[in-house]
XYZ file of C-alpha atoms in Angstrom:
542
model
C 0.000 0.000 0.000
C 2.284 2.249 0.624
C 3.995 1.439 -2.922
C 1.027 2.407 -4.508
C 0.737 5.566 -2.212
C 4.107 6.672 -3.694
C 2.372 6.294 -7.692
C -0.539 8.438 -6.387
C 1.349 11.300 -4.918
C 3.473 10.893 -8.043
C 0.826 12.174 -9.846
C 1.136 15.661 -11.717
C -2.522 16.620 -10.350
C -5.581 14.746 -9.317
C -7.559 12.967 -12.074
C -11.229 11.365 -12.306
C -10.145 8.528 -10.566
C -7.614 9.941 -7.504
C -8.596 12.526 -5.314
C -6.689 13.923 -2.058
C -8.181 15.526 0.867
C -6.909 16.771 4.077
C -9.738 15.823 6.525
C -7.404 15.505 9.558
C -10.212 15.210 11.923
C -13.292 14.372 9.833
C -14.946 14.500 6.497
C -18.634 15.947 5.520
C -20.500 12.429 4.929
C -22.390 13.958 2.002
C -19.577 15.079 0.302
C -17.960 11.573 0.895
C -20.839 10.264 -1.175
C -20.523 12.701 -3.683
C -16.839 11.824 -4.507
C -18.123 7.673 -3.959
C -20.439 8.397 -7.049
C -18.012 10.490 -9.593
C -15.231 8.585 -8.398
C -16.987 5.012 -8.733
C -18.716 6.100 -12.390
C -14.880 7.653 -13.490
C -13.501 4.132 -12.633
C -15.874 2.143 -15.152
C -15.607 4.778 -17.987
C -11.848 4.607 -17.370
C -11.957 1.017 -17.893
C -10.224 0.947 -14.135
C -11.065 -1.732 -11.477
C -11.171 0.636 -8.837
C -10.332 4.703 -7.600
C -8.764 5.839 -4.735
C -10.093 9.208 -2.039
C -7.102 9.583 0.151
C -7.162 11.322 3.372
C -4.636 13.281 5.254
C -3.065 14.501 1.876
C -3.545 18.093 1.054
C -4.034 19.490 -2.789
C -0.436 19.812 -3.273
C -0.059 16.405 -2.475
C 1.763 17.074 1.143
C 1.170 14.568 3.622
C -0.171 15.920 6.886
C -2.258 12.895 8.099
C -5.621 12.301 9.846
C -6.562 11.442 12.931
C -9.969 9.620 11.812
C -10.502 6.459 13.754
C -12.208 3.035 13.280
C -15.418 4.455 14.419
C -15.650 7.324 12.287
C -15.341 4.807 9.675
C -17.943 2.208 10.247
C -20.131 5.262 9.928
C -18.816 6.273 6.747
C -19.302 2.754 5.194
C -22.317 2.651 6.514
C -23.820 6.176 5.260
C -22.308 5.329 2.048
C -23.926 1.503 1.237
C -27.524 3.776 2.844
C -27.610 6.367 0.356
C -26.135 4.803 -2.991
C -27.791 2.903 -5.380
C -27.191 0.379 -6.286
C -26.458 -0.091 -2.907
C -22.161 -0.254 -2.597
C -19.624 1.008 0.124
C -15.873 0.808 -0.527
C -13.787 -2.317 -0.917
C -11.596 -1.499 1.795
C -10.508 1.145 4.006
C -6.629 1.098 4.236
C -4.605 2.972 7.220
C -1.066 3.536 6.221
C 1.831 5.224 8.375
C 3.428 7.300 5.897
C 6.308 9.196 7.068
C 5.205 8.987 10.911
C 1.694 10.261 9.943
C -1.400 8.054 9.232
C -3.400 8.160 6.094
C -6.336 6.436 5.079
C -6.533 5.178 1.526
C -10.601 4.622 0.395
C -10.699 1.950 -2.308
C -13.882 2.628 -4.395
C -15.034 0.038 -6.715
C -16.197 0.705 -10.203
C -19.821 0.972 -10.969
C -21.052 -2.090 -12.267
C -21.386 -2.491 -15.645
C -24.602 -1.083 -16.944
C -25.210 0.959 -13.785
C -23.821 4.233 -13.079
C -23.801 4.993 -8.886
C -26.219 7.381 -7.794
C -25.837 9.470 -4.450
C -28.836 10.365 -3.258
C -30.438 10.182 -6.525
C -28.006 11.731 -8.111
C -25.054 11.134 -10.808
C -21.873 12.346 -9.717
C -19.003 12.469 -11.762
C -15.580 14.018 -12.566
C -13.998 17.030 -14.910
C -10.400 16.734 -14.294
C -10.117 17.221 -10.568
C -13.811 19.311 -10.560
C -16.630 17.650 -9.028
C -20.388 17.610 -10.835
C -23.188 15.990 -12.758
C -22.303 13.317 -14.533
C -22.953 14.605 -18.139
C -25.667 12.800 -20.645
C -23.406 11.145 -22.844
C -21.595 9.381 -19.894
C -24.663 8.521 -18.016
C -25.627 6.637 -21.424
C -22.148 5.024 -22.475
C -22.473 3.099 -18.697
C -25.855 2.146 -19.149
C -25.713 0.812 -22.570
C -22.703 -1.317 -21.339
C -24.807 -4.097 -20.912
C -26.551 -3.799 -23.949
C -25.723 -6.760 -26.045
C -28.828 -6.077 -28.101
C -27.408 -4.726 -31.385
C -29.947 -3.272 -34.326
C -27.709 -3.962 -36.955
C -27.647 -7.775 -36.626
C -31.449 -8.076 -36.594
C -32.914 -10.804 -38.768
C -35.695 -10.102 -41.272
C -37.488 -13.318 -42.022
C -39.265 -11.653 -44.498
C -36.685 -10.332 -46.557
C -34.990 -12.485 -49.577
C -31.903 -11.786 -51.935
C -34.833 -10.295 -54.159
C -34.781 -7.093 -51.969
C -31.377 -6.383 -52.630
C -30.194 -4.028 -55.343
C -28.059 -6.106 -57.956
C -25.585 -3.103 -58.457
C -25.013 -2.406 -54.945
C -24.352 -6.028 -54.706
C -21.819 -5.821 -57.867
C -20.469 -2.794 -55.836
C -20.001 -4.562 -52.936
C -18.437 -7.456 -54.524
C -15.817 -5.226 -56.119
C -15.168 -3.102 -52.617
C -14.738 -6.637 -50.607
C -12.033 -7.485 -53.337
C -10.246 -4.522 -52.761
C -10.118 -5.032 -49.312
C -9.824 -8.397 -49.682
C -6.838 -8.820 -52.852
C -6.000 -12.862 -51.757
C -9.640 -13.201 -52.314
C -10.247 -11.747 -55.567
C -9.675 -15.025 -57.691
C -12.551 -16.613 -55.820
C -14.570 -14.020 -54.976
C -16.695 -14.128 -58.870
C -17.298 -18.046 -58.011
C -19.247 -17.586 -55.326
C -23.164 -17.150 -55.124
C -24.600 -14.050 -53.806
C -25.919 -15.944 -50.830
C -21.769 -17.160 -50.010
C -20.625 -13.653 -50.861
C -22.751 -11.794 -48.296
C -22.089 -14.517 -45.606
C -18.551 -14.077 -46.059
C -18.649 -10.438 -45.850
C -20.735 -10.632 -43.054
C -23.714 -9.022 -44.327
C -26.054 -12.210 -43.708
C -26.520 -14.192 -41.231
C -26.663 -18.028 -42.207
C -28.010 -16.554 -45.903
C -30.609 -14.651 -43.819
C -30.735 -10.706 -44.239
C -29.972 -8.232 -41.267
C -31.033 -4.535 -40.848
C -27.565 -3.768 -42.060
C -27.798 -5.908 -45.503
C -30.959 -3.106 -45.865
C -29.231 -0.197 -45.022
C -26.644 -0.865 -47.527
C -27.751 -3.033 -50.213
C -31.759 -2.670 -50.040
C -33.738 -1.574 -53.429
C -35.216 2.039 -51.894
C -38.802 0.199 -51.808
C -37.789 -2.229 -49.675
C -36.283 0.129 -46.763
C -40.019 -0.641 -45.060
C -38.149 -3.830 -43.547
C -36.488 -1.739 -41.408
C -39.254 0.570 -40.692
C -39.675 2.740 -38.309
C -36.152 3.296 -38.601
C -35.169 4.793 -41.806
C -32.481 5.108 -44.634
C -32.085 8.670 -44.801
C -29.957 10.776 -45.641
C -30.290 14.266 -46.187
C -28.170 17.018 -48.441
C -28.798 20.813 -47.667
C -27.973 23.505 -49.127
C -27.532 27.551 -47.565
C -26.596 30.409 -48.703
C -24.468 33.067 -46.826
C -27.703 34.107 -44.838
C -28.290 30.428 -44.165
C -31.424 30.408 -46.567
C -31.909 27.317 -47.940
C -31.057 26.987 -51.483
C -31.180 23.306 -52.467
C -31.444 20.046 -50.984
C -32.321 15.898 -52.090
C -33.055 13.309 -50.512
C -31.098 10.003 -50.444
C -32.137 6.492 -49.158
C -31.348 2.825 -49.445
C -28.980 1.445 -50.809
C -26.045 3.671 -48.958
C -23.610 1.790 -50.109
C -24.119 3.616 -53.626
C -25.724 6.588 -52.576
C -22.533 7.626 -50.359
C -21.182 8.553 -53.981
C -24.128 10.591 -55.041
C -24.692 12.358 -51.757
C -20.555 13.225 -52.354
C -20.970 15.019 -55.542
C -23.947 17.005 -54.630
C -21.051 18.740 -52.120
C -19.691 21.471 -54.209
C -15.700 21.147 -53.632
C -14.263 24.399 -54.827
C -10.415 24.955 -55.099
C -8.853 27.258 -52.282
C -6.371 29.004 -53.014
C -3.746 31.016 -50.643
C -0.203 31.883 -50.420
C 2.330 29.716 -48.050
C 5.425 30.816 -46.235
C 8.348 30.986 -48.595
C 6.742 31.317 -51.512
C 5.312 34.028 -54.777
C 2.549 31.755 -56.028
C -0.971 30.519 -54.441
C -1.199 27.079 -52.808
C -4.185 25.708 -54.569
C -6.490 22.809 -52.525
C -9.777 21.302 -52.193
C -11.713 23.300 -50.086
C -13.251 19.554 -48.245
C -10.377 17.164 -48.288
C -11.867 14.058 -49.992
C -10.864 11.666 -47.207
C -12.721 13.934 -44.427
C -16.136 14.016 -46.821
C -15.878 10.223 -46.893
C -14.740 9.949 -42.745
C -17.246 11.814 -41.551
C -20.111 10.605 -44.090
C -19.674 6.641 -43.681
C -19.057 7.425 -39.648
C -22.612 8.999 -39.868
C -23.820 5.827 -41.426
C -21.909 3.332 -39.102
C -22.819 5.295 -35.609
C -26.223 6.596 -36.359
C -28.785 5.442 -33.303
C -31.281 3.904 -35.625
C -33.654 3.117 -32.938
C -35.111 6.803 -32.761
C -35.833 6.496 -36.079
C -33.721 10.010 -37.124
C -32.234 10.594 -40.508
C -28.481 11.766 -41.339
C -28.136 15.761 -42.567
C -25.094 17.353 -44.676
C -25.447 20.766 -44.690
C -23.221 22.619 -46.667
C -23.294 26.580 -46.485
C -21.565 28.815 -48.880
C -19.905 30.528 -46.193
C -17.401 27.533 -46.509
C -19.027 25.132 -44.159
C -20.159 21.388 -43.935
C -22.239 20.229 -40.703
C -22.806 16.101 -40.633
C -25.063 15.375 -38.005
C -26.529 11.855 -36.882
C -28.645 10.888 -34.203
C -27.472 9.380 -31.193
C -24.732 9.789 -28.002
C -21.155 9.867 -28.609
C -19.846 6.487 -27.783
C -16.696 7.529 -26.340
C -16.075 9.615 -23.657
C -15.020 12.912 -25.381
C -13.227 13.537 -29.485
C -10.089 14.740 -27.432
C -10.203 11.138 -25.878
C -10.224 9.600 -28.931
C -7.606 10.968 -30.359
C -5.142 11.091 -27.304
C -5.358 8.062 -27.695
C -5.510 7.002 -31.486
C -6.488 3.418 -31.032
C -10.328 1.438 -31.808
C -12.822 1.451 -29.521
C -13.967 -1.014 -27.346
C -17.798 -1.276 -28.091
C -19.876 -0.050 -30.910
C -23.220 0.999 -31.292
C -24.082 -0.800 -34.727
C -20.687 -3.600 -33.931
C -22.689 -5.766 -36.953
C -22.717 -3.378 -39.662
C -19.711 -1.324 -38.466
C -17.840 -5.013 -39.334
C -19.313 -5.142 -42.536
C -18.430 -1.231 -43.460
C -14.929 -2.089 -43.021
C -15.157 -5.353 -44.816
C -16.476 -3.507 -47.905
C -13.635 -0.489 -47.464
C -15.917 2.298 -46.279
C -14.699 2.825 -42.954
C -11.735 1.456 -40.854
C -12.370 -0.050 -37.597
C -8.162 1.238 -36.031
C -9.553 4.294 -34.514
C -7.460 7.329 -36.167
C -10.048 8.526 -38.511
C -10.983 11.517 -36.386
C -7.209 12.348 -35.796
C -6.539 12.377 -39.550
C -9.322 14.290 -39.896
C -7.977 17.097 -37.507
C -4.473 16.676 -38.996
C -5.596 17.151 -42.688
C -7.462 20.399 -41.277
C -4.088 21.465 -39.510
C -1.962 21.002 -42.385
C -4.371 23.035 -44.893
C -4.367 26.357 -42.158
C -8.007 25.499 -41.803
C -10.050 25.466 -38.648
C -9.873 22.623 -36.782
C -13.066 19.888 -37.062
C -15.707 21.790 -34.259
C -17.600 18.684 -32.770
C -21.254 19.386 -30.808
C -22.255 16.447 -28.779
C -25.798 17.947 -26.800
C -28.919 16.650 -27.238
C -28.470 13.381 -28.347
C -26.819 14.043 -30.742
C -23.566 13.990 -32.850
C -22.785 17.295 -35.405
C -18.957 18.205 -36.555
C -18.789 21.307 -38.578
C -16.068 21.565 -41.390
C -14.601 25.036 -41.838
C -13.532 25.315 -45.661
C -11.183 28.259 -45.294
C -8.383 29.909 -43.627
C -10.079 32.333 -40.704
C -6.381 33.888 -39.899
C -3.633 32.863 -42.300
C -1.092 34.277 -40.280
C -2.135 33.180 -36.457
C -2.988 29.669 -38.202
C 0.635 29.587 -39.919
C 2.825 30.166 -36.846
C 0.428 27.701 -34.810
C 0.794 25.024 -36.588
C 4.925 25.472 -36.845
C 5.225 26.213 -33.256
C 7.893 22.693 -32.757
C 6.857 22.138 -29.277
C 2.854 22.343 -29.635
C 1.614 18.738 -29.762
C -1.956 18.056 -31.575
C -3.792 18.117 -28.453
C -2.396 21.496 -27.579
C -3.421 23.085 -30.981
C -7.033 21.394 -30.103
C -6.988 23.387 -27.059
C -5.470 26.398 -28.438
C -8.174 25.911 -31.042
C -10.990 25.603 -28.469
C -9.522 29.182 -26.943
C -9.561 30.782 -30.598
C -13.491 30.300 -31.086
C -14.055 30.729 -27.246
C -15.185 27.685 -26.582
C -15.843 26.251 -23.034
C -12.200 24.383 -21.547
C -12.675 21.913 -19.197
C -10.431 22.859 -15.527
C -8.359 19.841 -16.548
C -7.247 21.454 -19.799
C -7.035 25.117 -17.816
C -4.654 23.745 -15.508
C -2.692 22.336 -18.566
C -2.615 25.231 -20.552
C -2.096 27.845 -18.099
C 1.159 25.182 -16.651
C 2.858 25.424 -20.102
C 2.380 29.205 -20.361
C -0.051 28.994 -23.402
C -3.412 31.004 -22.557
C -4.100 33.993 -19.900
C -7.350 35.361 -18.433
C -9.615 34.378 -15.984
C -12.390 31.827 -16.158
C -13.942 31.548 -18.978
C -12.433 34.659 -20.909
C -9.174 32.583 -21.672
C -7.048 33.983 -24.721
C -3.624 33.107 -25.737
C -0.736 34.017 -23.907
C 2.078 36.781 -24.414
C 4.308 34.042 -25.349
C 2.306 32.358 -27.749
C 1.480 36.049 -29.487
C 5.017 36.786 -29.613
C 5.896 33.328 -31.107
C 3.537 33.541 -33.813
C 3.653 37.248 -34.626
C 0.968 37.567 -33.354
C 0.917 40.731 -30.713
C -2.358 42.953 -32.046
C -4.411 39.690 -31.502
C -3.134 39.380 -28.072
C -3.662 42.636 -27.288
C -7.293 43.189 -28.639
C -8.321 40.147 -26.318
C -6.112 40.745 -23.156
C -7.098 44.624 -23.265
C -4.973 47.559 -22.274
C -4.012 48.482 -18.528
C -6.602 49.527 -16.788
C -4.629 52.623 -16.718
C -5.217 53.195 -20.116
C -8.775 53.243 -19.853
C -8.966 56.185 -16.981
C -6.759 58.528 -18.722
C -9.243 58.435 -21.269
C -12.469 59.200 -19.324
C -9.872 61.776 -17.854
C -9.281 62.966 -21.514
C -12.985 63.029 -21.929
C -13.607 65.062 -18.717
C -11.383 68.049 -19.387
C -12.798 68.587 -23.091
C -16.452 68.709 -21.912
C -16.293 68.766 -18.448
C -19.221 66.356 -18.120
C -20.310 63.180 -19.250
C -23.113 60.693 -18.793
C -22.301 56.768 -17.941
C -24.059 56.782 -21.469
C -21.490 58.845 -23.217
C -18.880 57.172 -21.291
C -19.897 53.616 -22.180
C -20.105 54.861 -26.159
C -16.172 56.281 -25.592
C -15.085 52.358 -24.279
C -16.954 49.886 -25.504
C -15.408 49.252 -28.494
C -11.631 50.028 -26.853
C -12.325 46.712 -24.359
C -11.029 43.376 -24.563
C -12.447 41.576 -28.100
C -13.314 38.368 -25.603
C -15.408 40.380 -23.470
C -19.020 39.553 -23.996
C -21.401 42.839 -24.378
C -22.889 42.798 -20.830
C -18.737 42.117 -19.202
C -17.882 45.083 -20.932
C -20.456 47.514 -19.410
C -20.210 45.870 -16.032
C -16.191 46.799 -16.783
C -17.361 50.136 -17.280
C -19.186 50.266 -14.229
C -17.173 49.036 -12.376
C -13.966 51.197 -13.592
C -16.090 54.509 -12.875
C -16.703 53.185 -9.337
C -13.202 52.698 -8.653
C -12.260 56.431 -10.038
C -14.803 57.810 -7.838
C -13.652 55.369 -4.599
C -10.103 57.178 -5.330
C -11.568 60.691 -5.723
C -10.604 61.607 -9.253
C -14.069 61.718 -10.135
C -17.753 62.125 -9.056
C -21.670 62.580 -9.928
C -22.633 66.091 -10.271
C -26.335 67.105 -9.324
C -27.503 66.367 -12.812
C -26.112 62.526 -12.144
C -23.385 63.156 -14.587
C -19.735 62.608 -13.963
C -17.369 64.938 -13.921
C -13.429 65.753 -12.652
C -13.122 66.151 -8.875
């Protein structure tokens, strides 16, 4: 125990499945059972046996001990196995003498699989070292863990080879060869019946939902009814008025090409370092169109009987969306750590996708996707996993040629950092585990959650006006000018005064932060006598 004390304290920080507290005398049993829940749901998404809530440890990971005896226990175990469900307490409770002092080391099990632990009716879980609700798509990827019902792999006795499209089948044949070259001599011998077998499309000669999706003449997608085959190609304007749109249904495997060339890939063109002539590319890299099309297909929740949407705007933006929760725990999850996933929502036809070449089952699709991106200068791919369901926007052009240039050369930045830097670019929300990250390695300033990047990063990439329209002048600044203001016309209404700032303030600053910033900078001027509120309730020099 005291071994594995040493690997915890090793830690750089606390993580969803190790937290340290100092409770030298006692702990708040309702906050115990808050950490029992995230901690215990963290473990099974985590794929870990068990988490640890160590007492006597401060934050910084100093050891100051506890004093907590046997007693004070029992009641803990026992409030905790009360007031969970399912009903649980902690494997053990393990006193250690550490350095002279005693801690106690709480083993929490992992939820079971299936069942995320509830505290008092409530999901608990863990962002980084942050304790809250445990978000939707979590909540779902434990309770679908025993799920070995898959939609896919449904038989339809009524369905014969009859239903099935001959030239998606011809299609098929030649995509299974490709993937397949050892095969190719034998695959013409074989009757359709042995041919969809083999590529696992059939079971026993018998058709599936998948053999529908894919292969199905369009009147035959009833079989899989009230499901559908849909998929669904929009087109907007720059005002986001639709212009266009069709319609596309079984089979996929040879719509996927039609829905393709409805997308209108224009060529980009811009300038690169070093060079006098214009870098010309596809403005949607082929392989992304394809990724993100046939991971629609393979992922979709079919059960709640949604349809897939493309829409492409001519802004220089494609949105695929599908219905249903993101499997994994979170896109910068998957591609930390660029290897397949454990369980699939549609495991049946996913198998047969990547036995007819449409997708590939080794897990760094989404990272190419977000390297091609880098590479072009583009934004990176913007995923949106709420309400159920799964959207990734495509930006088709360079936002800032020159912040986007030095980015992506900065040697030390890895591909997650860029993400993150990324994130901080188009304001997006950062998780306190990524704050903490960022902020160590000197990459973003600000306060929570007007981040922008840092001095250092600005100067690296020549990029100092950015820096300074989103970090803002000294507050400094900002008074001499309202002093400025004064002396010309010796009076001025918070009105006027607000028109003179607003657009001077940080560019992160949403609209009602800058006027409290206002309000509150006038304040301060007055607190320190430089100004004050005449009898007409206008400001003016003291």
């Amino acid at each position: 125990m005291i071994d594995l004390l040493n690997k915890l304290l090793s830690l750089t920080t606390e993580n969803e499945v190790v937290e340290f507290k100092e409770a030298r005398r006692q702990y708040d049993k309702n906050k115990l059972g808050k950490y029992f829940s995230a901690l215990s749901n963290e473990a099974n998404l985590s794929g870990k046996s068990q988490a640890w809530l160590v007492f006597g440890v401060k934050n910084d990971k100093t050891v100051i001990g506890t004093i907590i005896n046997d007693h004070q226990i029992n009641d803990y175990k026992a409030e905790i196995a009360n007031h969970s469900s399912p009903n649980l307490s902690f494997v053990n409770v393990h006193r250690v003498n550490y350095q002279g002092r005693d801690v106690l080391m709480f083993e929490i099990p992992a939820a079971p699989e299936g069942t995320p632990v509830s505290w008092k009716g409530f999901w608990y879980g863990r962002d980084g070292e942050s304790l809250g609700a445990l978000n939707l798509n979590e909540l779902e990827n434990i309770r679908n863990q025993n799920k070995s019902y898959d939609w896919s792999a449904q038989i339809i006795e009524q369905a014969t080879l009859d239903d099935l499209d001959p030239a998606a089948i011809k299609k098929a044949r030649e995509m299974f060869a490709i993937k397949n070259p050892k095969l190719k001599e034998q695959i013409p011998t074989w009757s359709d019946r042995t041919f969809l077998n083999k590529a696992k499309l059939t079971i026993k000669g018998q058709l599936t939902h998948a053999a529908i999706l894919l292969l199905a003449k369009p009147e035959s997608e009833h079989f899989i009814s009230p499901a559908t085959a849909k998929i669904s190609w929009i087109l907007k304007d720059k005002d986001n008025l639709e212009k266009d749109y069709q319609h596309f249904s079984c089979p996929l495997l040879l719509e996927v090409e039609n829905v393709k060339s409805k997308i209108r890939n224009l060529k980009y063109r811009y300038i690169k370092d070093g060079s006098l002539f214009p870098d010309e590319v596809d403005q949607y890299d082929p392989y992304i169109i394809r990724e993100a099309l046939n991971n629609c297909i393979a992922h979709q929740d079919y059960s709640l009987g949604g349809k897939i949407n493309i829409v492409e705007n001519e802004a220089g933006e494609l949105i695929f969306s599908n219905m249903g929760s993101f499997i994994p725990v979170s896109v910068e999850q998957v591609i930390k750590a660029d290897a397949p996933e454990s369980r699939y929502r549609n495991s049946f036809l996913a198998n047969a996708m990547v036995n007819l070449n449409m997708i590939d089952t080794i897990g760094s699709g989404i990272k190419r996707m977000f390297v091609i991106q880098k590479n072009k200068y583009f934004p990176l791919p913007d995923y949106d996993l709420s309400n159920n369901q799964v959207k990734v926007k495509i930006t088709a052009k360079v936002l800032d040629i020159k912040y986007a240039r030095k980015i992506a050369q900065l040697p030390e930045l890895s591909l997650e950092e860029i993400i993150l830097l990324d994130k901080v670019a188009k304001q997006k929300l950062l998780t306190d585990e990524e704050i903490k990250s960022l902020k160590a390695k000197k990459l973003i300033e600000g306060r929570k959650p007007n981040f922008h990047i840092s001095s250092e990063v600005a100067k690296a990439s020549g990029d100092k006006a950015r820096y300074i329209k989103q970090r803002g002048i000294d507050d400094k600044f900002y008074e001499q000018l309202i002093i400025q203001y004064l002396n010309k016309f010796q009076a001025a209404s918070s009105a006027d005064l607000k028109k003179l700032l607003l657009d001077k303030l940080p560019e992160i600053l949403a609209p009602k932060q800058k006027e409290n910033k206002i309000r509150n900078m006038l304040q301060k001027m007055k607190r320190n006598s430089l100004i004050k509120l005449n009898e007409n309730r206008e400001w003016q020099l003291v």
